[in-house]
mmCIF file with all atom_site columns, C-alpha atoms in Angstrom:
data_model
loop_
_atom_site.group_PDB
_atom_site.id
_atom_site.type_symbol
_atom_site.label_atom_id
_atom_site.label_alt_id
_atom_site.label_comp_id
_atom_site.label_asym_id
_atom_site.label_entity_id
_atom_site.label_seq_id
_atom_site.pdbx_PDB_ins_code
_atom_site.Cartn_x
_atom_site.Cartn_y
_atom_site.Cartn_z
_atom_site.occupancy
_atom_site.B_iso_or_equiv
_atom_site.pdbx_formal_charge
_atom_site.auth_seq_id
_atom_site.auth_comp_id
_atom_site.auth_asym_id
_atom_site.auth_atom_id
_atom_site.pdbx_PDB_model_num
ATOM 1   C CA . UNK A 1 1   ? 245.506 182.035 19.034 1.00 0.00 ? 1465 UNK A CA 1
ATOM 2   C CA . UNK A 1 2   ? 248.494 182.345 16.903 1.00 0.00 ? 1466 UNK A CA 1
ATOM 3   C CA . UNK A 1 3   ? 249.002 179.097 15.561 1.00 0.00 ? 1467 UNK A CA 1
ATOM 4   C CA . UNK A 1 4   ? 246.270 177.829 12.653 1.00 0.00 ? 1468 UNK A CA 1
ATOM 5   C CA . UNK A 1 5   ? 244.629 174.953 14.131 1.00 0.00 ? 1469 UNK A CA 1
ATOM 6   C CA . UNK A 1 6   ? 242.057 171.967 12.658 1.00 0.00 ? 1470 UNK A CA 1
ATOM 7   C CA . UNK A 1 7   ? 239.171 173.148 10.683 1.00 0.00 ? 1471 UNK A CA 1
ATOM 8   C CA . UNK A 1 8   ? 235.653 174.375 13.049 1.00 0.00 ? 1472 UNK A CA 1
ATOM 9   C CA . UNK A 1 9   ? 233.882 172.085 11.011 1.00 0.00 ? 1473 UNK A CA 1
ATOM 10  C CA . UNK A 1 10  ? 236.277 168.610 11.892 1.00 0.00 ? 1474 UNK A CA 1
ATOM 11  C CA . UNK A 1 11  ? 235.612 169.743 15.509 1.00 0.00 ? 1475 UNK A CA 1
ATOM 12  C CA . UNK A 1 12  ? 231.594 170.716 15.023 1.00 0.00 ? 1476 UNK A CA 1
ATOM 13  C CA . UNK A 1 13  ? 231.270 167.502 13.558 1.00 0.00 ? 1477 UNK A CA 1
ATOM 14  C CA . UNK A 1 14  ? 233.080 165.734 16.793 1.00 0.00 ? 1478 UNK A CA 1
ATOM 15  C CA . UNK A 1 15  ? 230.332 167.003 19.022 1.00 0.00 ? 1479 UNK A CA 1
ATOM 16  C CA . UNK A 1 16  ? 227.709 166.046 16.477 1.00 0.00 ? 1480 UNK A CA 1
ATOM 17  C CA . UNK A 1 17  ? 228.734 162.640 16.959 1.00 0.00 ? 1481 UNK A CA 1
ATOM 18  C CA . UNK A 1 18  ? 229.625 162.604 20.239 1.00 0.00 ? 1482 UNK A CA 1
ATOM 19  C CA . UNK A 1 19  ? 228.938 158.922 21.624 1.00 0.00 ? 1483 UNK A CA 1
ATOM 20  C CA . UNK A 1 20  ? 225.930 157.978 23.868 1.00 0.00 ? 1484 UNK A CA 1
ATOM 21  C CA . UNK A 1 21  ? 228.469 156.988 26.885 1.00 0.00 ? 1485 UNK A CA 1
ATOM 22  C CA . UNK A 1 22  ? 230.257 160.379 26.854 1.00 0.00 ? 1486 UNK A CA 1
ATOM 23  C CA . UNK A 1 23  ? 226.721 162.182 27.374 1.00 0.00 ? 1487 UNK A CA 1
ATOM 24  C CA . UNK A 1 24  ? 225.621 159.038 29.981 1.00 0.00 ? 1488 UNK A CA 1
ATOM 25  C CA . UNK A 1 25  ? 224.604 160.573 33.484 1.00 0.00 ? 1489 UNK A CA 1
ATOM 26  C CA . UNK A 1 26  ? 227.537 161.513 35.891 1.00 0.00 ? 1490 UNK A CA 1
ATOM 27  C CA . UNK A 1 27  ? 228.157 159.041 38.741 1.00 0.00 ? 1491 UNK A CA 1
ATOM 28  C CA . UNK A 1 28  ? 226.875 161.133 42.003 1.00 0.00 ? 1492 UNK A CA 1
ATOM 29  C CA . UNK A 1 29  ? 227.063 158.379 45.217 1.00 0.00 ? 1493 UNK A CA 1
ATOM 30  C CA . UNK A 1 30  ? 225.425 155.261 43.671 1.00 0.00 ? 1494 UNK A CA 1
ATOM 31  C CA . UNK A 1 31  ? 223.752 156.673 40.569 1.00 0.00 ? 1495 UNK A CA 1
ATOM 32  C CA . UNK A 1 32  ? 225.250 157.536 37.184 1.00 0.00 ? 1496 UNK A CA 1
ATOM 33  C CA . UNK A 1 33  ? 227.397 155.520 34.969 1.00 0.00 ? 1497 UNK A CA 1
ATOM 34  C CA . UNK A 1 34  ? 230.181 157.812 34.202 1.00 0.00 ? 1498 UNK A CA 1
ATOM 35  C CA . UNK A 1 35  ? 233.252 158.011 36.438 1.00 0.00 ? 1499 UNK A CA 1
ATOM 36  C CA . UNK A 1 36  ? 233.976 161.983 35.294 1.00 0.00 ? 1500 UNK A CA 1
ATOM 37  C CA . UNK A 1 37  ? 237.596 161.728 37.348 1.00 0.00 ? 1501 UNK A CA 1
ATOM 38  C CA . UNK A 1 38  ? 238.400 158.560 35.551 1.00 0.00 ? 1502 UNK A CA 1
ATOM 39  C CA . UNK A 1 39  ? 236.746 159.871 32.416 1.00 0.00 ? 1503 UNK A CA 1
ATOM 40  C CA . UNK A 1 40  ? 239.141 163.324 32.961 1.00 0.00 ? 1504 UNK A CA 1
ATOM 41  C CA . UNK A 1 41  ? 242.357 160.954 33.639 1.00 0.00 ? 1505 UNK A CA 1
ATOM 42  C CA . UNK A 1 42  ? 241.599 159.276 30.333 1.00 0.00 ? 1506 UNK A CA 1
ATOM 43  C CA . UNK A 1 43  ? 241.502 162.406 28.597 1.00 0.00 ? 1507 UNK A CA 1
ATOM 44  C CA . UNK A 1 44  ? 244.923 163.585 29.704 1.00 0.00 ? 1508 UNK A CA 1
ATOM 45  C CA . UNK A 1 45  ? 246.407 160.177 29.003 1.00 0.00 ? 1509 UNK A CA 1
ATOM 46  C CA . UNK A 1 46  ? 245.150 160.233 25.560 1.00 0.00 ? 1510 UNK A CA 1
ATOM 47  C CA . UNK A 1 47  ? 246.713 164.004 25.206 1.00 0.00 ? 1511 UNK A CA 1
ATOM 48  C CA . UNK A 1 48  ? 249.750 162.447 26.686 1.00 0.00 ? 1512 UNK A CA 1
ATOM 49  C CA . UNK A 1 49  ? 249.538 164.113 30.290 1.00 0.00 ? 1513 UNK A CA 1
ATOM 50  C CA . UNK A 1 50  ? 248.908 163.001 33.351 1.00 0.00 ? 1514 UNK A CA 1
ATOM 51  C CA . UNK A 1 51  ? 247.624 165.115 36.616 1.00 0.00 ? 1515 UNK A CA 1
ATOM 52  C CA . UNK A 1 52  ? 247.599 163.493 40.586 1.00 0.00 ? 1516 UNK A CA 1
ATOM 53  C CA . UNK A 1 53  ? 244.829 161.702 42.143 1.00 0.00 ? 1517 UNK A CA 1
ATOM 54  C CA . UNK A 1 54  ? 244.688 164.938 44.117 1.00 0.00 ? 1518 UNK A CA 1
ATOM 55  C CA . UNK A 1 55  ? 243.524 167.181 40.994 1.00 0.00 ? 1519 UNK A CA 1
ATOM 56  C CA . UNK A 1 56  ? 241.008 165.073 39.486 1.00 0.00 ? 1520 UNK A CA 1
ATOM 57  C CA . UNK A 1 57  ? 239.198 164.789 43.107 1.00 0.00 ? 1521 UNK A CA 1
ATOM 58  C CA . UNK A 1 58  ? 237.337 167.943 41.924 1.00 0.00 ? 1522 UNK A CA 1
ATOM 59  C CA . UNK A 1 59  ? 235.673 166.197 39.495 1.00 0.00 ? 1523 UNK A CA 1
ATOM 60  C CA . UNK A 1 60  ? 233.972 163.426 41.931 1.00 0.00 ? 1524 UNK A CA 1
ATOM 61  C CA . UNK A 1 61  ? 230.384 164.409 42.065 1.00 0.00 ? 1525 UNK A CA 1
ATOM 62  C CA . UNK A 1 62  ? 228.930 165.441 45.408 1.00 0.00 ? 1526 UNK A CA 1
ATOM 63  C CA . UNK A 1 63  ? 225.777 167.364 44.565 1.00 0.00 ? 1527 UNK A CA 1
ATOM 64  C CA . UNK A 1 64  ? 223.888 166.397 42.165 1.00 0.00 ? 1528 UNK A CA 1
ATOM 65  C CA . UNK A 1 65  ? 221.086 169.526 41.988 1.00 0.00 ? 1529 UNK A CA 1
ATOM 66  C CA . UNK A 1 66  ? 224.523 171.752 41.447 1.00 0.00 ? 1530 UNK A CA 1
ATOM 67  C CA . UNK A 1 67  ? 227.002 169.303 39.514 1.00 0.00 ? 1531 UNK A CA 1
ATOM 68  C CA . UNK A 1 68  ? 225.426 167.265 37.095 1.00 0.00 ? 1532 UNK A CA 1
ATOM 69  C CA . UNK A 1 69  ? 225.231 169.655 34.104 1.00 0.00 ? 1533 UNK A CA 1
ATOM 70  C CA . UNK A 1 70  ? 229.076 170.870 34.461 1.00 0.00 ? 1534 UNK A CA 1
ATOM 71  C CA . UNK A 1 71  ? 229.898 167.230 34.912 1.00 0.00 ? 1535 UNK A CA 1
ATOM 72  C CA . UNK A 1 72  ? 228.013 166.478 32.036 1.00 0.00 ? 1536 UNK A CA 1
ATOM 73  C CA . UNK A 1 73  ? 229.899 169.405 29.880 1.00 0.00 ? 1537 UNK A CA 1
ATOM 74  C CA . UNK A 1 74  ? 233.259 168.535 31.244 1.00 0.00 ? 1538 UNK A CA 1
ATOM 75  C CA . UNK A 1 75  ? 232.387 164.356 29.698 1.00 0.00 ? 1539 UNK A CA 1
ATOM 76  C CA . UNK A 1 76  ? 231.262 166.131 26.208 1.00 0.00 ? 1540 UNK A CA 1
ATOM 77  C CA . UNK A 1 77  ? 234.685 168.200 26.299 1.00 0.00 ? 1541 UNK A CA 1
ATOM 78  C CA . UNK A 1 78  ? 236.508 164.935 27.075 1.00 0.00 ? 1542 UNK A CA 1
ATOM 79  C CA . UNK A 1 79  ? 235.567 163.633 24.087 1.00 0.00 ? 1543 UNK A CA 1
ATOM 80  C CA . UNK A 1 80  ? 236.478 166.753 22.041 1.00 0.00 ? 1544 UNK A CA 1
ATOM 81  C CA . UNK A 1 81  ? 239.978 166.936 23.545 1.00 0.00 ? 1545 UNK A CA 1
ATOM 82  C CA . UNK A 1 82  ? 240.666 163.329 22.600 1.00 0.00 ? 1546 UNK A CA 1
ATOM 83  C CA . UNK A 1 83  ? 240.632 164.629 19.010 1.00 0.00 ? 1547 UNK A CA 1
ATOM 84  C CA . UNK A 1 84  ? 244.250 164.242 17.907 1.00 0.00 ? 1548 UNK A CA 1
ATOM 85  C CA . UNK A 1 85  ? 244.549 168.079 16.454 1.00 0.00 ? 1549 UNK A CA 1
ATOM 86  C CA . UNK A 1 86  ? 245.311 168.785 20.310 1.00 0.00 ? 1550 UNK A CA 1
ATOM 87  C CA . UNK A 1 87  ? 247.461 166.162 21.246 1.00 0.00 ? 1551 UNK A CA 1
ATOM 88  C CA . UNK A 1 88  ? 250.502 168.295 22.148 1.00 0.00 ? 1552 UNK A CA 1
ATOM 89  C CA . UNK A 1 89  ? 249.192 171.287 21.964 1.00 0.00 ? 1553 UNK A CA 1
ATOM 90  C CA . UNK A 1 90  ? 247.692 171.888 25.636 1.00 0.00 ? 1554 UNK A CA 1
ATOM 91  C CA . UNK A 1 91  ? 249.163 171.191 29.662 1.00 0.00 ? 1555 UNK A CA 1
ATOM 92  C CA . UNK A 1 92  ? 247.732 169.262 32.443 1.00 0.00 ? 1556 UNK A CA 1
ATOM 93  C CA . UNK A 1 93  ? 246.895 172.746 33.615 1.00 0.00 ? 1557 UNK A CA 1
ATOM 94  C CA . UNK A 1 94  ? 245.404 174.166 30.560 1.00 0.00 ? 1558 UNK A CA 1
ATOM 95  C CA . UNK A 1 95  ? 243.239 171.045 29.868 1.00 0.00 ? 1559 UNK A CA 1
ATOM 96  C CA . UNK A 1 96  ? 241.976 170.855 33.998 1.00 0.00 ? 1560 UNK A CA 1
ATOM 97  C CA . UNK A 1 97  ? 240.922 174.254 33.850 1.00 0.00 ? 1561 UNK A CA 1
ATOM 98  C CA . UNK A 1 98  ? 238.984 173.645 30.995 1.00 0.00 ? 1562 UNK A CA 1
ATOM 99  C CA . UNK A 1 99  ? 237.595 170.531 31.838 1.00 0.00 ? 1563 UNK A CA 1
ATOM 100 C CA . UNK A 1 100 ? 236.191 172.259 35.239 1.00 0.00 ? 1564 UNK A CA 1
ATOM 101 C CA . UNK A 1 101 ? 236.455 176.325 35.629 1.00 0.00 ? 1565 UNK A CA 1
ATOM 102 C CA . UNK A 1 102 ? 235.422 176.729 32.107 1.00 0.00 ? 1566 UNK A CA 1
ATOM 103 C CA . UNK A 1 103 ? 232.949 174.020 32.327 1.00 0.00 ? 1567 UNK A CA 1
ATOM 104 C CA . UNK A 1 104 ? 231.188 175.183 35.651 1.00 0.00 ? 1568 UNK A CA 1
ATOM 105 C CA . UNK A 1 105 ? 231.091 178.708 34.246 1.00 0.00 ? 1569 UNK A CA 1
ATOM 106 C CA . UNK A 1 106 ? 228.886 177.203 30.626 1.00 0.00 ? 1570 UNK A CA 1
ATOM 107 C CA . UNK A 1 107 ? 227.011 175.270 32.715 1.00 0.00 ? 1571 UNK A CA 1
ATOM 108 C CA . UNK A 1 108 ? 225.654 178.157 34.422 1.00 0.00 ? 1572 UNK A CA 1
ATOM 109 C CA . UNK A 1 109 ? 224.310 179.467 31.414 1.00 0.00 ? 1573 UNK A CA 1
ATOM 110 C CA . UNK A 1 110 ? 223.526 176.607 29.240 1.00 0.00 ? 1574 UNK A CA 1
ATOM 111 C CA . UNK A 1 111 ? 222.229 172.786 29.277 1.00 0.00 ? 1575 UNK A CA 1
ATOM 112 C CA . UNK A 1 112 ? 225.132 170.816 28.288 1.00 0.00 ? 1576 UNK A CA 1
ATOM 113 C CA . UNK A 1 113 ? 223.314 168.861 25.976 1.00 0.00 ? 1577 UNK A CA 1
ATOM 114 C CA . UNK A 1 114 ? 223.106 172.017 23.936 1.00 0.00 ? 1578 UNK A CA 1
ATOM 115 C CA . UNK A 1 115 ? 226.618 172.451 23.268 1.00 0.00 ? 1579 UNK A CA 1
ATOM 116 C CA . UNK A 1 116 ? 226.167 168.748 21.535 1.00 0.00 ? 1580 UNK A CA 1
ATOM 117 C CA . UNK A 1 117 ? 222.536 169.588 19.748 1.00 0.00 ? 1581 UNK A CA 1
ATOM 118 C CA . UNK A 1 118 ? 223.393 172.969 18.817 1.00 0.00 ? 1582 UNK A CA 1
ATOM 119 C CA . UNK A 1 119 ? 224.964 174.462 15.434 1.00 0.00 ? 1583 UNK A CA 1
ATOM 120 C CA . UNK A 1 120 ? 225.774 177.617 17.702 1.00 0.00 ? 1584 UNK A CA 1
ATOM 121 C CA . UNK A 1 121 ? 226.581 176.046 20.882 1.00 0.00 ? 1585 UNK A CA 1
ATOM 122 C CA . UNK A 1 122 ? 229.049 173.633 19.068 1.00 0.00 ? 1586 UNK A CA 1
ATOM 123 C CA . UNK A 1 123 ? 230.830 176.272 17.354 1.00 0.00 ? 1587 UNK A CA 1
ATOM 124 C CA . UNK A 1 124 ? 231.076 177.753 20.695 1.00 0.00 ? 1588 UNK A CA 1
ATOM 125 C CA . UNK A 1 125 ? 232.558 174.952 22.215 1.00 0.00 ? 1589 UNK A CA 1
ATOM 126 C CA . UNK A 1 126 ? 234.906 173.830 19.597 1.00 0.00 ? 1590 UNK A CA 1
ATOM 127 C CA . UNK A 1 127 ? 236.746 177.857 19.692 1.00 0.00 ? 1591 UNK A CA 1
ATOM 128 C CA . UNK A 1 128 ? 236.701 177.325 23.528 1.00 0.00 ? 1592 UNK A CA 1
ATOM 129 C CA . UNK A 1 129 ? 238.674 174.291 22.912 1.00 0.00 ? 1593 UNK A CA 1
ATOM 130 C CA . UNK A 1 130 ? 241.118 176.213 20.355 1.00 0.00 ? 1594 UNK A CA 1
ATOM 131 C CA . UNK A 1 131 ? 241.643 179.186 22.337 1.00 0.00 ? 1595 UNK A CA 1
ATOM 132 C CA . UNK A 1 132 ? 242.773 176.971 25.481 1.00 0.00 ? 1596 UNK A CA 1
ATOM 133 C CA . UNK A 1 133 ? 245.147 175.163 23.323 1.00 0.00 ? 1597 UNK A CA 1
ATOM 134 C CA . UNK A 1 134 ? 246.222 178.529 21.777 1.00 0.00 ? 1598 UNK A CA 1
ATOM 135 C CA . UNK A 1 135 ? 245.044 177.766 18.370 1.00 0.00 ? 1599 UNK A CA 1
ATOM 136 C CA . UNK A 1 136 ? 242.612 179.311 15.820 1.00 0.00 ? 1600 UNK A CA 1
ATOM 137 C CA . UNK A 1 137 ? 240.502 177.563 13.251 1.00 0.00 ? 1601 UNK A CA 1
ATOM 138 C CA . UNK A 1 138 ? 242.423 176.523 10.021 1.00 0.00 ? 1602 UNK A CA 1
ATOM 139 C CA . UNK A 1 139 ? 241.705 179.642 7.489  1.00 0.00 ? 1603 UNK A CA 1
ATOM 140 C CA . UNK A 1 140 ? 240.587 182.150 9.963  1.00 0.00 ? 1604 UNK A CA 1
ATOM 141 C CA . UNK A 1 141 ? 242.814 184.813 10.231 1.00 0.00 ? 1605 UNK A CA 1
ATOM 142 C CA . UNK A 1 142 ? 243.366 185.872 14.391 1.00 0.00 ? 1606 UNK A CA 1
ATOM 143 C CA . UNK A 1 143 ? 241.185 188.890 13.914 1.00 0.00 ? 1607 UNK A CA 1
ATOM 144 C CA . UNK A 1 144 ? 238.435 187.100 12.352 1.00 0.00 ? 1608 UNK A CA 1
ATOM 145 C CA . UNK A 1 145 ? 238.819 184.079 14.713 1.00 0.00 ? 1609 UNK A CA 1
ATOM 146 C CA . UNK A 1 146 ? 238.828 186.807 18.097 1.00 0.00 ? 1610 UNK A CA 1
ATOM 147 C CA . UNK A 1 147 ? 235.531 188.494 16.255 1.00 0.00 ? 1611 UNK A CA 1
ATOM 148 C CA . UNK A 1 148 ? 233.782 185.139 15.633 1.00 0.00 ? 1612 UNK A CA 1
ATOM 149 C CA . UNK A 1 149 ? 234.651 183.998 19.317 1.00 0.00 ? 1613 UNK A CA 1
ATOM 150 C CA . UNK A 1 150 ? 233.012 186.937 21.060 1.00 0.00 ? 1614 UNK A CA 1
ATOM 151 C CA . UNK A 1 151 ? 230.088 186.884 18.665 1.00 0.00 ? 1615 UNK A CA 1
ATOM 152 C CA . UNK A 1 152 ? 228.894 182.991 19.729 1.00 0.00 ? 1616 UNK A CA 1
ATOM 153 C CA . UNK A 1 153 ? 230.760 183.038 23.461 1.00 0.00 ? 1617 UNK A CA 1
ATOM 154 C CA . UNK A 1 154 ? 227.972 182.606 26.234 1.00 0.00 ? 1618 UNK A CA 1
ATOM 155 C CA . UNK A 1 155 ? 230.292 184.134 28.507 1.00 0.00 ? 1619 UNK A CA 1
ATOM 156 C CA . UNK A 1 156 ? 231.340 187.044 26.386 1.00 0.00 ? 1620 UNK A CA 1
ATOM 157 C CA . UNK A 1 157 ? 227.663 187.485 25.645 1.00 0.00 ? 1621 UNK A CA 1
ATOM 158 C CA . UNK A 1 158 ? 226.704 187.753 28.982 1.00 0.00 ? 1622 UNK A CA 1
ATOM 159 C CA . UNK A 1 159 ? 229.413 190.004 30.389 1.00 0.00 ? 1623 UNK A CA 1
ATOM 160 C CA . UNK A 1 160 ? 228.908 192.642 27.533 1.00 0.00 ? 1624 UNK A CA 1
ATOM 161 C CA . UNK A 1 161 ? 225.156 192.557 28.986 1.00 0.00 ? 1625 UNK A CA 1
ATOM 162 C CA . UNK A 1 162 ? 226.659 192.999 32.294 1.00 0.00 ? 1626 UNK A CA 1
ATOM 163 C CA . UNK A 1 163 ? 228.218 195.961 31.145 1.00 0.00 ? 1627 UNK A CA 1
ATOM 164 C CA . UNK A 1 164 ? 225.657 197.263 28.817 1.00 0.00 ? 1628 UNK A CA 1
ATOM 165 C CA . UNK A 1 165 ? 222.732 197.476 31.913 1.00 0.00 ? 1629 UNK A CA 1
ATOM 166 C CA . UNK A 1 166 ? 226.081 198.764 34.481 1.00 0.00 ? 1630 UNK A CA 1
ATOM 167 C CA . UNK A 1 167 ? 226.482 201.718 31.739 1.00 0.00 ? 1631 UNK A CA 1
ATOM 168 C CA . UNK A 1 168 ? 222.759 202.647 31.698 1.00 0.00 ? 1632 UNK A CA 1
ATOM 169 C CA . UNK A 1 169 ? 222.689 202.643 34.841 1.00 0.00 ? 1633 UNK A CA 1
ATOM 170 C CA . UNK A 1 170 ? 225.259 204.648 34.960 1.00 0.00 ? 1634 UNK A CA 1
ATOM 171 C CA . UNK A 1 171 ? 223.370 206.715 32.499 1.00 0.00 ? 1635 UNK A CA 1
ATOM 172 C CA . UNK A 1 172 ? 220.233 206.911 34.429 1.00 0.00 ? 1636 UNK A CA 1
ATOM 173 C CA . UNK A 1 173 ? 221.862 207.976 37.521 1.00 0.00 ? 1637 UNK A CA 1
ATOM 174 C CA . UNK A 1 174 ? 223.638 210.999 35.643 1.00 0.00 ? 1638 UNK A CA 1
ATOM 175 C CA . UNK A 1 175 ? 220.292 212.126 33.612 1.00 0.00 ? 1639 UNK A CA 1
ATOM 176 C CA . UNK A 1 176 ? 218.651 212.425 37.434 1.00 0.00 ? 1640 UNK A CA 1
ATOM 177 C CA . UNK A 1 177 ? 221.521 214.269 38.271 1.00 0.00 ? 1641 UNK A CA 1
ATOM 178 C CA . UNK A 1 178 ? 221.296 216.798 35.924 1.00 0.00 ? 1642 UNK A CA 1
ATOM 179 C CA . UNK A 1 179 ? 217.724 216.826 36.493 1.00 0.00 ? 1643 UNK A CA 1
ATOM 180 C CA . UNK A 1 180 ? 217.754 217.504 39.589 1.00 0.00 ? 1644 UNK A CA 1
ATOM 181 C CA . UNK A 1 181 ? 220.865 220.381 39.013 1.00 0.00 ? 1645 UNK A CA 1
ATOM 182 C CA . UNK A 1 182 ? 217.717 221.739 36.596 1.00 0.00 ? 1646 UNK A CA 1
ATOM 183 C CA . UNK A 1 183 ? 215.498 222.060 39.212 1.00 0.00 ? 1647 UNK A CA 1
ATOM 184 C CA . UNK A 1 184 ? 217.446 223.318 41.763 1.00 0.00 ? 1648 UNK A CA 1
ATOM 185 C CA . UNK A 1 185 ? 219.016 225.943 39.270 1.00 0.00 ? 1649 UNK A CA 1
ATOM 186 C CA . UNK A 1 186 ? 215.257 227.228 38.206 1.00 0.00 ? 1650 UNK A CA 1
ATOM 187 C CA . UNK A 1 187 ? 214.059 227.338 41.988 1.00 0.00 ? 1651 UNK A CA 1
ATOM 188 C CA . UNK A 1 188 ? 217.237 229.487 42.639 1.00 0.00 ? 1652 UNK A CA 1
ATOM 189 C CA . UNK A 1 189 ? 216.171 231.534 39.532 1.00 0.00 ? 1653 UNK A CA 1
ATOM 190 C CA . UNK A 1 190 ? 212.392 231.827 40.510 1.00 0.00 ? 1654 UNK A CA 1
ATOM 191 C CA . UNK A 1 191 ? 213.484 233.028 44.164 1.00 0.00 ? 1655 UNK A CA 1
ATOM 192 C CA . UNK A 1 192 ? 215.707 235.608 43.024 1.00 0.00 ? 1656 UNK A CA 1
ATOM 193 C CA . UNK A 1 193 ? 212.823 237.485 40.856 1.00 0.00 ? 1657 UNK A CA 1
#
C-alpha cells in the first residue's frame, strides 16, 4: 500500500453501477449465463495479462450449492479490475488469487450481491482491490488506509472475533484455575487447624 491509488469513491461508484450481465447467474452444467473462466480471461486481457487454460479451470463451476456465490463475487470483481486505475498495477498471480482465494473466503461470510448493494461492503471491496494491487486510496495516508481496511474487512472482522472468544477462553480456563488453587489452598488450611 505504498503507492496513492484512484479515489474509494471512483471505485464505490464502479460497483454501484456494476452491469446486470456481470451479476447474471454463473454457468454450472447447463444453467447460468456467465462463463466465469471466460469472464476471468477477459479480465486479465483487459489488465494486459494473460494466465493458461490450466489456471482458469478453477473457475468452471461444478457445484452449484457451494460455488455460485464466490462465482458470483469473483464476476462483480471482474468488473472492478477492468477499471483502468489497475491496468499495470497487478500480475496474473495477484489478480487469480483475488479473483478466487479471496473471493471463496468473502463468500463465506457474505452474499455477493452485498458487496454491490452495500455502502460498507463496497468500500470493502474496492480496498481489497487496492491492497492486491499494492495501492491505497488517493488522499489516505498508509496508516489511515491500514486503519480503515481492518475497520470494514469481513475477514479481519471475523478473525479478531476468533481471537477475542480464543482469549476468553483462555481467560476462563485460568480464573478456574485459580479457583480451584483457592480451594485446594483453604482445604489444606482447614485440615491443618
Amino acid at each position: 500500500m505504498s503507492q496513492e491509488g484512484p479515489p474509494l469513491e471512483q471505485l464505490t461508484r464502479r460497483l454501484l453501477e456494476t452491469p446486470a450481465p456481470f451479476l447474471g447467474e454463473p454457468v454450472f452444467g447447463k444453467s447460468g449465463s456467465v462463463h466465469v473462466p471466460a469472464l476471468v480471461a477477459d479480465a486479465l486481457t483487459a489488465l494486459g495479462l494473460s494466465a493458461k487454460a490450466s489456471e482458469l479451470q478453477r473457475f468452471v463451476g461444478r457445484d452449484r450449492s457451494k460455488e455460485r456465490n464466490p462465482r458470483m463475487l469473483t464476476q462483480i470483481l471482474c468488473w472492478l479490475l477492468t477499471d483502468p486505475a489497475f491496468r499495470g498495477k497487478l500480475k496474473s498471480a495477484q489478480v487469480l488469487a483475488l479473483l478466487y482465494d479471496e473471493a471463496n473466503g468473502l463468500a463465506e461470510k457474505v452474499a455477493a450481491k452485498e458487496f454491490v448493494d452495500n455502502d460498507e461492503r463496497r468500500e470493502e471491496l474496492s480496498r481489497l482491490a487496492l491492497r492486491s494491487a499494492g495501492l491505497r486510496p488517493a488522499g489516505e495516508s498508509q496508516n489511515v488506509a491500514e486503519d480503515r481496511w481492518l475497520t470494514v474487512s469481513t475477514l479481519e472482522r471475523a478473525r479478531l472475533a476468533t481471537a477475542t472468544r480464543a482469549a476468553e477462553e483462555r481467560a476462563r480456563l485460568i480464573r478456574e484455575a485459580l479457583a480451584r488453587k483457592a480451594a485446594e489452598e483453604s482445604a489444606d488450611k482447614w485440615s491443618r487447624e
